[in-house]
PDB file of C-alpha atoms and ligand atoms in Angstrom:
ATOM      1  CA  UNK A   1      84.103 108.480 116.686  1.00 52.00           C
ATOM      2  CA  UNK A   2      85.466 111.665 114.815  1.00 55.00           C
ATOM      3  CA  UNK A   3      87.545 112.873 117.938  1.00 66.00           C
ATOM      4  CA  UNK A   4      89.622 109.898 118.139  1.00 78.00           C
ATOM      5  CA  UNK A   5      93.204 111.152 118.247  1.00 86.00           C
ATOM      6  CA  UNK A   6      95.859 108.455 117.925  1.00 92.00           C
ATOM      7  CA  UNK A   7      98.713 108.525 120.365  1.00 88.00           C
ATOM      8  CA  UNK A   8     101.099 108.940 117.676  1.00 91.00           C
ATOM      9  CA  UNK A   9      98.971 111.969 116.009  1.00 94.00           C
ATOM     10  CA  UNK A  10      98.578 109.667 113.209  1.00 96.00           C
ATOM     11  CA  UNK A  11      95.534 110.412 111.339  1.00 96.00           C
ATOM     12  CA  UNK A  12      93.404 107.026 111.127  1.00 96.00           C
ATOM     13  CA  UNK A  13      94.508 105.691 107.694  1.00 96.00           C
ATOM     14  CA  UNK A  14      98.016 107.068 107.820  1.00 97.00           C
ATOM     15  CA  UNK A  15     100.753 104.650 108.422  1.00 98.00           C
ATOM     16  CA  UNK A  16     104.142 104.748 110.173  1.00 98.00           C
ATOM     17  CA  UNK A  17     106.639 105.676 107.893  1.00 98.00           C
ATOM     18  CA  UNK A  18     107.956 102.778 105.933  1.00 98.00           C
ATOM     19  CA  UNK A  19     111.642 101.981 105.078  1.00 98.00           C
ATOM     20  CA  UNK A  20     112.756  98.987 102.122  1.00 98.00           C
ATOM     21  CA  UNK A  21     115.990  98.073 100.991  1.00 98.00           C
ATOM     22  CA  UNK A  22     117.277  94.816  99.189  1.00 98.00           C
ATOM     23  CA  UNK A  23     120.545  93.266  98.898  1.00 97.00           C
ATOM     24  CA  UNK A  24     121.206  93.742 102.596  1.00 98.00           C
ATOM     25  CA  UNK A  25     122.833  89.845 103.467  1.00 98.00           C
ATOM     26  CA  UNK A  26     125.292  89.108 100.773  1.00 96.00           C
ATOM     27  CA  UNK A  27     125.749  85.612 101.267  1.00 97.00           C
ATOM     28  CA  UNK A  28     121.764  85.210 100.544  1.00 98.00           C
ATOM     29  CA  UNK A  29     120.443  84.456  96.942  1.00 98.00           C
ATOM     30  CA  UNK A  30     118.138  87.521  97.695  1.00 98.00           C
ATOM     31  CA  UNK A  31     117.457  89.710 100.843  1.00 98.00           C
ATOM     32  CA  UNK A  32     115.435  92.923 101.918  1.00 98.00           C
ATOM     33  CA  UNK A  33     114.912  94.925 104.985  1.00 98.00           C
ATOM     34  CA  UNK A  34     111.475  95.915 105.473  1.00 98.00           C
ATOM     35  CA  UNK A  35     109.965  98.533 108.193  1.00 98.00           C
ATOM     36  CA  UNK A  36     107.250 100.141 109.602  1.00 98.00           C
ATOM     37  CA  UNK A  37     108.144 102.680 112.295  1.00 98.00           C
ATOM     38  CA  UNK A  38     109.943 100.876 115.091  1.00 98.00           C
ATOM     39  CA  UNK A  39     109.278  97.557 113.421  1.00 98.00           C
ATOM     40  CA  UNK A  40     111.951  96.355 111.820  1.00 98.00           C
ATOM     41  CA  UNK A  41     112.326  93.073 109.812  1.00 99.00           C
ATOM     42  CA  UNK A  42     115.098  91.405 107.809  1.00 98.00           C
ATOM     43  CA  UNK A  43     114.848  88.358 105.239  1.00 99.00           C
ATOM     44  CA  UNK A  44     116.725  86.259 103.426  1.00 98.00           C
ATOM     45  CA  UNK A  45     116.098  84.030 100.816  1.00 98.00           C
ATOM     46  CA  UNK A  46     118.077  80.770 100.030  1.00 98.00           C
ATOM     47  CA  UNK A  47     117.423  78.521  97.019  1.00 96.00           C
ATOM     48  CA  UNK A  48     116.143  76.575  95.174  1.00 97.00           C
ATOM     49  CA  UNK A  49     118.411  74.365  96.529  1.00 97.00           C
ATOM     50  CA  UNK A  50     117.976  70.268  96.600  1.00 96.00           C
ATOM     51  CA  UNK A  51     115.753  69.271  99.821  1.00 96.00           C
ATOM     52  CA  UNK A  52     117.298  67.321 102.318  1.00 95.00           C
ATOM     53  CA  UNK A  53     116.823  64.643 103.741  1.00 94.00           C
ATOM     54  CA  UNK A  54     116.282  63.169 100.340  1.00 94.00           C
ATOM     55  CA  UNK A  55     113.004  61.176 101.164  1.00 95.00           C
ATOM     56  CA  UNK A  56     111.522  64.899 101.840  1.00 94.00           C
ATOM     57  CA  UNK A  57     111.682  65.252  98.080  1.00 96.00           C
ATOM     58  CA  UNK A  58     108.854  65.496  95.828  1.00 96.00           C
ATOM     59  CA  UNK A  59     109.481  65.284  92.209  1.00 96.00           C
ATOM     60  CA  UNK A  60     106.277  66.991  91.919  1.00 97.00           C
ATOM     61  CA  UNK A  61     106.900  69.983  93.483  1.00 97.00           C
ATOM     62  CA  UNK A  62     109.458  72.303  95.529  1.00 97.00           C
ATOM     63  CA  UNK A  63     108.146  73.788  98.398  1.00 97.00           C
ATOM     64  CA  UNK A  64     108.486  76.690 100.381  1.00 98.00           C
ATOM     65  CA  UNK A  65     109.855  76.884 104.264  1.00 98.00           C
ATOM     66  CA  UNK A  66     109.555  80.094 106.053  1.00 98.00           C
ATOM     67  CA  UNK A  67     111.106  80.624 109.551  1.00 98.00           C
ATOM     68  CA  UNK A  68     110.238  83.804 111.321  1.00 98.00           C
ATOM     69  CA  UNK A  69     111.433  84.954 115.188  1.00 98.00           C
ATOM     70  CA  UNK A  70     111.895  87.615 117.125  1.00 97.00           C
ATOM     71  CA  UNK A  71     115.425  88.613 117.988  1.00 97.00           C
ATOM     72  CA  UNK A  72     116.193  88.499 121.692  1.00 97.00           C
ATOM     73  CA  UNK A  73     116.998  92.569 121.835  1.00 97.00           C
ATOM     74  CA  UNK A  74     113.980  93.122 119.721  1.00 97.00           C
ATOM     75  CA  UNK A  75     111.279  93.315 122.290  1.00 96.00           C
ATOM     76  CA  UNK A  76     111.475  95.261 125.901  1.00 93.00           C
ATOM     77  CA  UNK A  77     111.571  91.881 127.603  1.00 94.00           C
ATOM     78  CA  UNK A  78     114.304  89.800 126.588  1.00 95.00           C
ATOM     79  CA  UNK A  79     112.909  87.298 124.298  1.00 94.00           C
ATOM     80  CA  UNK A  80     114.039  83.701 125.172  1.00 94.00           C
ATOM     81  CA  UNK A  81     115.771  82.373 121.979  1.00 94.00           C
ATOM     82  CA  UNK A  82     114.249  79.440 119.900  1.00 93.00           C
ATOM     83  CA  UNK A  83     111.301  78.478 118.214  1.00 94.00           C
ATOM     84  CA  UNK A  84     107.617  79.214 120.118  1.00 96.00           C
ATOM     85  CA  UNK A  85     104.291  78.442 119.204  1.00 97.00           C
ATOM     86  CA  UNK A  86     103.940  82.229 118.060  1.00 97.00           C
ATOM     87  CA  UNK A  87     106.725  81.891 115.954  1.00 98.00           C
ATOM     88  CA  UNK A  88     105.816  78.187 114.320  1.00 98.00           C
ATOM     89  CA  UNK A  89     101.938  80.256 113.399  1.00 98.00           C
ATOM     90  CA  UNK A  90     103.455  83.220 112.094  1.00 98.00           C
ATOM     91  CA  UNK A  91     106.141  80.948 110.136  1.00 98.00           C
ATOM     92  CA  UNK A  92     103.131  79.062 108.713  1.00 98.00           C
ATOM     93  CA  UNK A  93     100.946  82.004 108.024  1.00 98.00           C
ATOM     94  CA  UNK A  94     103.494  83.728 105.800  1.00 98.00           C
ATOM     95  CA  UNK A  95     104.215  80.822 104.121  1.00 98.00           C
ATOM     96  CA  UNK A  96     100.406  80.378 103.200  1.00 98.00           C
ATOM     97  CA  UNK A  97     100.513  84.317 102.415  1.00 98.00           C
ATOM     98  CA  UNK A  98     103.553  83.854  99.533  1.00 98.00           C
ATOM     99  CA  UNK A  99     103.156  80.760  98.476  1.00 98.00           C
ATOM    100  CA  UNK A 100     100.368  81.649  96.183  1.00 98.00           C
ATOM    101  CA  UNK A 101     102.795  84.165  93.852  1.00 98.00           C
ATOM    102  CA  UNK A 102     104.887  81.086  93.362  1.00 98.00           C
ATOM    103  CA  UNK A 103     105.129  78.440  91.051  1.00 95.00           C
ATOM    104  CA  UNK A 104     106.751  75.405  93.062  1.00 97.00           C
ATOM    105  CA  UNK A 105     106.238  72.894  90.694  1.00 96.00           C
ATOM    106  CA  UNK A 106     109.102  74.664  88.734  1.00 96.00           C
ATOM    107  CA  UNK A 107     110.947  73.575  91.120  1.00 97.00           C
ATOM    108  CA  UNK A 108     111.160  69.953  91.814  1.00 97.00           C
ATOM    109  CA  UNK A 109     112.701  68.260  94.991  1.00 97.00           C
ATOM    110  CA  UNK A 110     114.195  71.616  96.110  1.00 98.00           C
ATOM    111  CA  UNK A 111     112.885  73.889  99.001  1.00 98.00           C
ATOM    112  CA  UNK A 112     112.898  77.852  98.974  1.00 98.00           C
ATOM    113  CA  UNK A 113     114.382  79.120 102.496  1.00 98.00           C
ATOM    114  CA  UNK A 114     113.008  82.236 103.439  1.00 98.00           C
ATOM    115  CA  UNK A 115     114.588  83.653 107.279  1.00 98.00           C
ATOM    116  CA  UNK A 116     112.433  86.447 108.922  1.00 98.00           C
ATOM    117  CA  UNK A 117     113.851  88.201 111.571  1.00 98.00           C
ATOM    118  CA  UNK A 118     112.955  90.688 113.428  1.00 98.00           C
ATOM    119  CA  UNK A 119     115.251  93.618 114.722  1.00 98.00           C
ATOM    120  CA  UNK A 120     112.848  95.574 116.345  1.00 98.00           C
ATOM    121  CA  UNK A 121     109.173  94.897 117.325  1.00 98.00           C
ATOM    122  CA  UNK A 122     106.228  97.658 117.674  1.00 98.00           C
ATOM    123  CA  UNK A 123     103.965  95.729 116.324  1.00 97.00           C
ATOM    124  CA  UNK A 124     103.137  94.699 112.952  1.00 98.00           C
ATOM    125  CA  UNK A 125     105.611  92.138 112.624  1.00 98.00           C
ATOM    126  CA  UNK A 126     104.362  89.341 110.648  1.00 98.00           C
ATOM    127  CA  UNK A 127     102.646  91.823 107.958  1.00 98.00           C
ATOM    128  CA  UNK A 128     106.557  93.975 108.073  1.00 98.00           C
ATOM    129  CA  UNK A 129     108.063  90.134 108.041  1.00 99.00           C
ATOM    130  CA  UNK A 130     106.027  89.478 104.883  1.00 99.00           C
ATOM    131  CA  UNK A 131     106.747  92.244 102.728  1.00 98.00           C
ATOM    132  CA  UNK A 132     110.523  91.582 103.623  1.00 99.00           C
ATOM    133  CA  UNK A 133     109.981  88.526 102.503  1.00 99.00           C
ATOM    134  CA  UNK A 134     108.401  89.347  99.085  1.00 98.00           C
ATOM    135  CA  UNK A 135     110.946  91.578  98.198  1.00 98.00           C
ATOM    136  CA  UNK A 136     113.859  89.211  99.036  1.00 98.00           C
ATOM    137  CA  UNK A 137     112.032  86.354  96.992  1.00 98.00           C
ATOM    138  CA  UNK A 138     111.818  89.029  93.709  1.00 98.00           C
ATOM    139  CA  UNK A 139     115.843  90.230  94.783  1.00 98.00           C
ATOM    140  CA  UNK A 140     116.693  86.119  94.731  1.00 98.00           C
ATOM    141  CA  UNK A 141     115.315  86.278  91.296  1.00 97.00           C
ATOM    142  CA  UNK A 142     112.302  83.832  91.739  1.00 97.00           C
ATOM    143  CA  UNK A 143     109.595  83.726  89.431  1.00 96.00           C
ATOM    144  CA  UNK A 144     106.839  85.587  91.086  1.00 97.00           C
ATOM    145  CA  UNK A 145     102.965  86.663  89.851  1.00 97.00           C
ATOM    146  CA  UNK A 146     103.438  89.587  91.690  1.00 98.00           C
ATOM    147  CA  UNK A 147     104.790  90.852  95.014  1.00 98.00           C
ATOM    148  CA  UNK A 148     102.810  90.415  98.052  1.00 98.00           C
ATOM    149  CA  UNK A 149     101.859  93.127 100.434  1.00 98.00           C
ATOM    150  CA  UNK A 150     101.070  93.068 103.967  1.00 98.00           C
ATOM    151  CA  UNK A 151      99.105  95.652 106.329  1.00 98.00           C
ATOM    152  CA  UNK A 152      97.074  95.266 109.870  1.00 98.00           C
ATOM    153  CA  UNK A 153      94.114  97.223 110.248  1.00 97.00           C
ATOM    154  CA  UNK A 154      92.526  97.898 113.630  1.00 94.00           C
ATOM    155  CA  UNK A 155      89.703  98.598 115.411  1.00 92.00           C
ATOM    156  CA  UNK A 156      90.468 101.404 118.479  1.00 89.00           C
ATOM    157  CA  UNK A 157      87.317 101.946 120.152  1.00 84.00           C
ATOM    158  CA  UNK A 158      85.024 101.819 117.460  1.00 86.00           C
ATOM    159  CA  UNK A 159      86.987 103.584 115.010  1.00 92.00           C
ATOM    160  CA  UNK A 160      89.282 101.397 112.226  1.00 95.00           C
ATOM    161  CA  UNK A 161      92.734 103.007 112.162  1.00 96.00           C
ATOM    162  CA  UNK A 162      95.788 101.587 109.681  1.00 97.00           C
ATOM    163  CA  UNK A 163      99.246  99.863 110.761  1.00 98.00           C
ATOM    164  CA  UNK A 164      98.250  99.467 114.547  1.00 95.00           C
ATOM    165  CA  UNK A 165     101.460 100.137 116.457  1.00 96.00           C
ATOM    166  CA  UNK A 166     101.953  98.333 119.938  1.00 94.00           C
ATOM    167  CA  UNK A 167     101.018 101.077 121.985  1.00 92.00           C
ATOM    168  CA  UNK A 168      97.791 100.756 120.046  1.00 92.00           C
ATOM    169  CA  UNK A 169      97.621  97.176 119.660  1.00 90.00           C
ATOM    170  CA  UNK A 170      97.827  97.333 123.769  1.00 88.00           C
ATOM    171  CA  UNK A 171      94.630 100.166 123.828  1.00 82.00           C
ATOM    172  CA  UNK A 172      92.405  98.403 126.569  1.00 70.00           C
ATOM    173  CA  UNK A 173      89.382 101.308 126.596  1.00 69.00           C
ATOM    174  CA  UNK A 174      86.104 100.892 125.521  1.00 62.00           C
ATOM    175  CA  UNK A 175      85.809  97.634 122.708  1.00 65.00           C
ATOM    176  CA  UNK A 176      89.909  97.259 123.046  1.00 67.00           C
ATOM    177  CA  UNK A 177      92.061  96.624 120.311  1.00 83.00           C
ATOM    178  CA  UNK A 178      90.863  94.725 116.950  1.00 91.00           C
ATOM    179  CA  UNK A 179      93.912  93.327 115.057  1.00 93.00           C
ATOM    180  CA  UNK A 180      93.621  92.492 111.318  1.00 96.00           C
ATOM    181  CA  UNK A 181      96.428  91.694 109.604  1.00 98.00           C
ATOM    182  CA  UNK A 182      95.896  91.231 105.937  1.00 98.00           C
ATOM    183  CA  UNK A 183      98.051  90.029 102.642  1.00 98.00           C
ATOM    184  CA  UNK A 184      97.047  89.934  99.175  1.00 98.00           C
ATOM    185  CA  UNK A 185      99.059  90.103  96.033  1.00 98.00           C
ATOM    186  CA  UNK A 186      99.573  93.896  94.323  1.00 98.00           C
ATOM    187  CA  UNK A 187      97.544  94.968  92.129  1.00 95.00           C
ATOM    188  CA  UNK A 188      94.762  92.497  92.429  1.00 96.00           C
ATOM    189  CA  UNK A 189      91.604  91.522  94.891  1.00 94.00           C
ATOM    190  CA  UNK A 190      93.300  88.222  95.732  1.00 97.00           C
ATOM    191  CA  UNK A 191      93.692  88.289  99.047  1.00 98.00           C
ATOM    192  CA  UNK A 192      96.615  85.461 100.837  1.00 98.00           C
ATOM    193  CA  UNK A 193      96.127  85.785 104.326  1.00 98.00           C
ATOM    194  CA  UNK A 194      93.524  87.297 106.499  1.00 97.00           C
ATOM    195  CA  UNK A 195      93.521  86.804 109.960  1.00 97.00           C
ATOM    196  CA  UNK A 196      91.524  88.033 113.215  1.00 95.00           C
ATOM    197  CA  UNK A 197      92.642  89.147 116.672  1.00 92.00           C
ATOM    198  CA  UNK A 198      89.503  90.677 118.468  1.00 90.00           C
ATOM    199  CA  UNK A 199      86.423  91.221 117.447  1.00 88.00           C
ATOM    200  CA  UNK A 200      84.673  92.804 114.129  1.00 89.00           C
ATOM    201  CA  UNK A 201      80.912  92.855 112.844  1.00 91.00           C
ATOM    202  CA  UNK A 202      80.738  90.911 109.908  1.00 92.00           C
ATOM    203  CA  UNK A 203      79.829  94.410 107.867  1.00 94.00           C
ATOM    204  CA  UNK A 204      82.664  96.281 108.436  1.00 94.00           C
ATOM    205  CA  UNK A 205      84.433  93.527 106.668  1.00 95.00           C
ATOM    206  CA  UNK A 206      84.759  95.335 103.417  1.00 96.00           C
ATOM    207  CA  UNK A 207      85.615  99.008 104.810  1.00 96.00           C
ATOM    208  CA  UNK A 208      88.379  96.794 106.531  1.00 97.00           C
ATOM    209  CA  UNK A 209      89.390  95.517 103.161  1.00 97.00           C
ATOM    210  CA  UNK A 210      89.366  98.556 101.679  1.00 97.00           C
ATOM    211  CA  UNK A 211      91.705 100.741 103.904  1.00 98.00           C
ATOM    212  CA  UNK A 212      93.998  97.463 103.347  1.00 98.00           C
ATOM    213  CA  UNK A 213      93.880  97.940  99.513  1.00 98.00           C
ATOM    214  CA  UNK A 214      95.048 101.910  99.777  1.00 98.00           C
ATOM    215  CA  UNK A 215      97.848 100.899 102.171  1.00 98.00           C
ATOM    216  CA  UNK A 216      98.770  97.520  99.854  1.00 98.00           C
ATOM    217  CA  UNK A 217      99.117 100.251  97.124  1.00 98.00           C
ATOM    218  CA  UNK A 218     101.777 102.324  99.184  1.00 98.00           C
ATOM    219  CA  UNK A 219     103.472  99.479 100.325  1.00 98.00           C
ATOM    220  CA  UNK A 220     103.685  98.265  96.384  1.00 98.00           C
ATOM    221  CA  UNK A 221     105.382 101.233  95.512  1.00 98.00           C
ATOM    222  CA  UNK A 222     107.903 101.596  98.522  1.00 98.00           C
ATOM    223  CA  UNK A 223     108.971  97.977  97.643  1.00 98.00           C
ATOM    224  CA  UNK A 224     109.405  98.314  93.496  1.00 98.00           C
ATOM    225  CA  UNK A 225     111.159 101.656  94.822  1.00 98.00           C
ATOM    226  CA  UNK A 226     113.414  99.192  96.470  1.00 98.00           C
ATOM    227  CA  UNK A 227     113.533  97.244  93.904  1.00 98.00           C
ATOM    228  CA  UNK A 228     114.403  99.567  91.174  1.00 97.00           C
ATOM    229  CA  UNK A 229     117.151 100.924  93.106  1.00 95.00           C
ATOM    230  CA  UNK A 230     118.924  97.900  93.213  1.00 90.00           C
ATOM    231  CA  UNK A 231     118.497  97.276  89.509  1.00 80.00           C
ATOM    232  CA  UNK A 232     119.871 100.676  88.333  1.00 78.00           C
ATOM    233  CA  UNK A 233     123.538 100.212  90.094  1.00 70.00           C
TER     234      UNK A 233
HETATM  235  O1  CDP B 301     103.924  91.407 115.662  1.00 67.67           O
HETATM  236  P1  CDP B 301     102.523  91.072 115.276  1.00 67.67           P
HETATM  237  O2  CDP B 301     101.584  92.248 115.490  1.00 67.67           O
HETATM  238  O3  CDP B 301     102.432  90.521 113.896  1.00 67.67           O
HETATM  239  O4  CDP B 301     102.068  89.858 116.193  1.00 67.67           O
HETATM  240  P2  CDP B 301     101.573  89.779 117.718  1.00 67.67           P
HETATM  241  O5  CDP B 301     101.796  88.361 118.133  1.00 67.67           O
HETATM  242  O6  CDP B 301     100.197  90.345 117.791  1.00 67.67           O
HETATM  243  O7  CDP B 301     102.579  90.679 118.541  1.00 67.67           O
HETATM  244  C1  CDP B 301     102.345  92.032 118.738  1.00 67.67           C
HETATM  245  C2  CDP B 301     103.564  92.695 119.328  1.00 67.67           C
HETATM  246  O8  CDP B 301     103.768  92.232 120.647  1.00 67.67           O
HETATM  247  C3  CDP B 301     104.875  92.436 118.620  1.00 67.67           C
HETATM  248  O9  CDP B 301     105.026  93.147 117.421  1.00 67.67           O
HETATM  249  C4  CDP B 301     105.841  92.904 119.687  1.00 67.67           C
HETATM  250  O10 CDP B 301     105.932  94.333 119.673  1.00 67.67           O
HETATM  251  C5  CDP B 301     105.140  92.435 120.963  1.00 67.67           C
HETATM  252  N1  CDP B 301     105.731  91.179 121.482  1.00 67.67           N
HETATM  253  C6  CDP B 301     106.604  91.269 122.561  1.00 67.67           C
HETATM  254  O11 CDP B 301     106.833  92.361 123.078  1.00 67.67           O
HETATM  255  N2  CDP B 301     107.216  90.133 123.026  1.00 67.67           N
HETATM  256  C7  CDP B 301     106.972  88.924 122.473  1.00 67.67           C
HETATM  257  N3  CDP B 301     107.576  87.817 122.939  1.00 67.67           N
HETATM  258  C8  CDP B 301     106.072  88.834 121.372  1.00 67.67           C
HETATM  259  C9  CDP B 301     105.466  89.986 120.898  1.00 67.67           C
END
């Protein structure tokens, strides 16, 4: 529908304005803030560092452990601290969407510990939590194929829009709200997660895919932006 107007007087691909800086936790072996709008997300990277308890070893392979949560303040609601079922998924789905620019088997019996947090949530908080998490992995100085970067696409009433905010992502006219949040590493077609909240025909697929690539390419550059800066002090 051509008239759609966004509440935020977005245009349809446009995202929220996006924020990245690394070396934010000192103590971590790497870090990075990462935001879109209102959504806010901090990560820190520990490791490799020996796995314990030993017998969780393998001499095989290290492996990667993500933990992601909401901060209590970061929601209207006061969100009841601890581990959830929506936190264990989104944990699991963004270590399935970085594990792939890794090479583990460098790093035998030891574990990579990424913390995701989230300051503030508008939405878009695992794909915000994943490019955090990218850039603290390349600040910690792990070999890495390329960063990984992480959009949701939508689906408002017919009409796809970028970087669904929660006012959006709560839209309850006609269809409702679609919810597609996609990874995939830079500069390729390799996709690393791609998952489905609503409803989509099966041929819209690729003009999904699509808006994700031009918004994967601005992401890429706000993060080696963040990147470089820290490099050049
Ligand atoms: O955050 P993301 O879009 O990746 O995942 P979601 O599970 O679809 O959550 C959408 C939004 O709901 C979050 O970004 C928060 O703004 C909000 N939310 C909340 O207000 N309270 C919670 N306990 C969980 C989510």
């Amino acid at each position: 529908m051509v008239n759609f107007k966004r509440s935020s007087g977005r245009t349809l691909t446009e995202m929220r304005k996006m924020y990245a800086k690394v070396g934010v936790i000192p103590n971590a072996d790497g870090s990075a803030i990462f935001s879109f709008g209102d959504t806010v997300a901090i990560a820190a990277v520990y490791g490799p560092r020996q796995l314990h308890p030993q017998h969780m070893q393998d001499p095989a392979t290290g492996i990667l452990r993500v933990n992601y949560d909401l901060l209590s303040f970061s929601v209207y609601e006061r969100k009841k601290p601890g581990p959830s079922r929506r936190s264990q998924e989104i944990s699991k789905v963004t270590e399935w969407a970085l594990s792939p620019v890794l090479d583990l088997k460098e790093f035998p019996n030891t574990v990579i510990d990424v913390q995701v947090y989230i300051l503030q949530a508008d939405a878009g908080t695992r794909t915000a939590g994943i490019n955090a998490a990218s850039l603290a992995l390349a600040h910690a100085g792990i070999p890495m194929r390329n960063l990984v970067c992480s959009i949701s696409v939508g689906k408002l009433d017919k009409n796809l829009v970028v970087d669904l905010d929660k006012e959006e992502e709560d839209y309850d006219e006609g269809e409702g709200a679609t919810d597609f949040p996609i990874a995939k590493i830079a500069n390729s077609d390799k996709y690393t997660l791609l998952q489905l909240d609503g409803k989509i025909q099966p041929e819209v697929v690729k003009k999904v895919l699509d808006l994700a690539d031009k918004a994967c390419d601005e992401i890429y550059e706000v993060q080696k932006k963040a990147l470089k800066e820290v490099t050049e002090q």
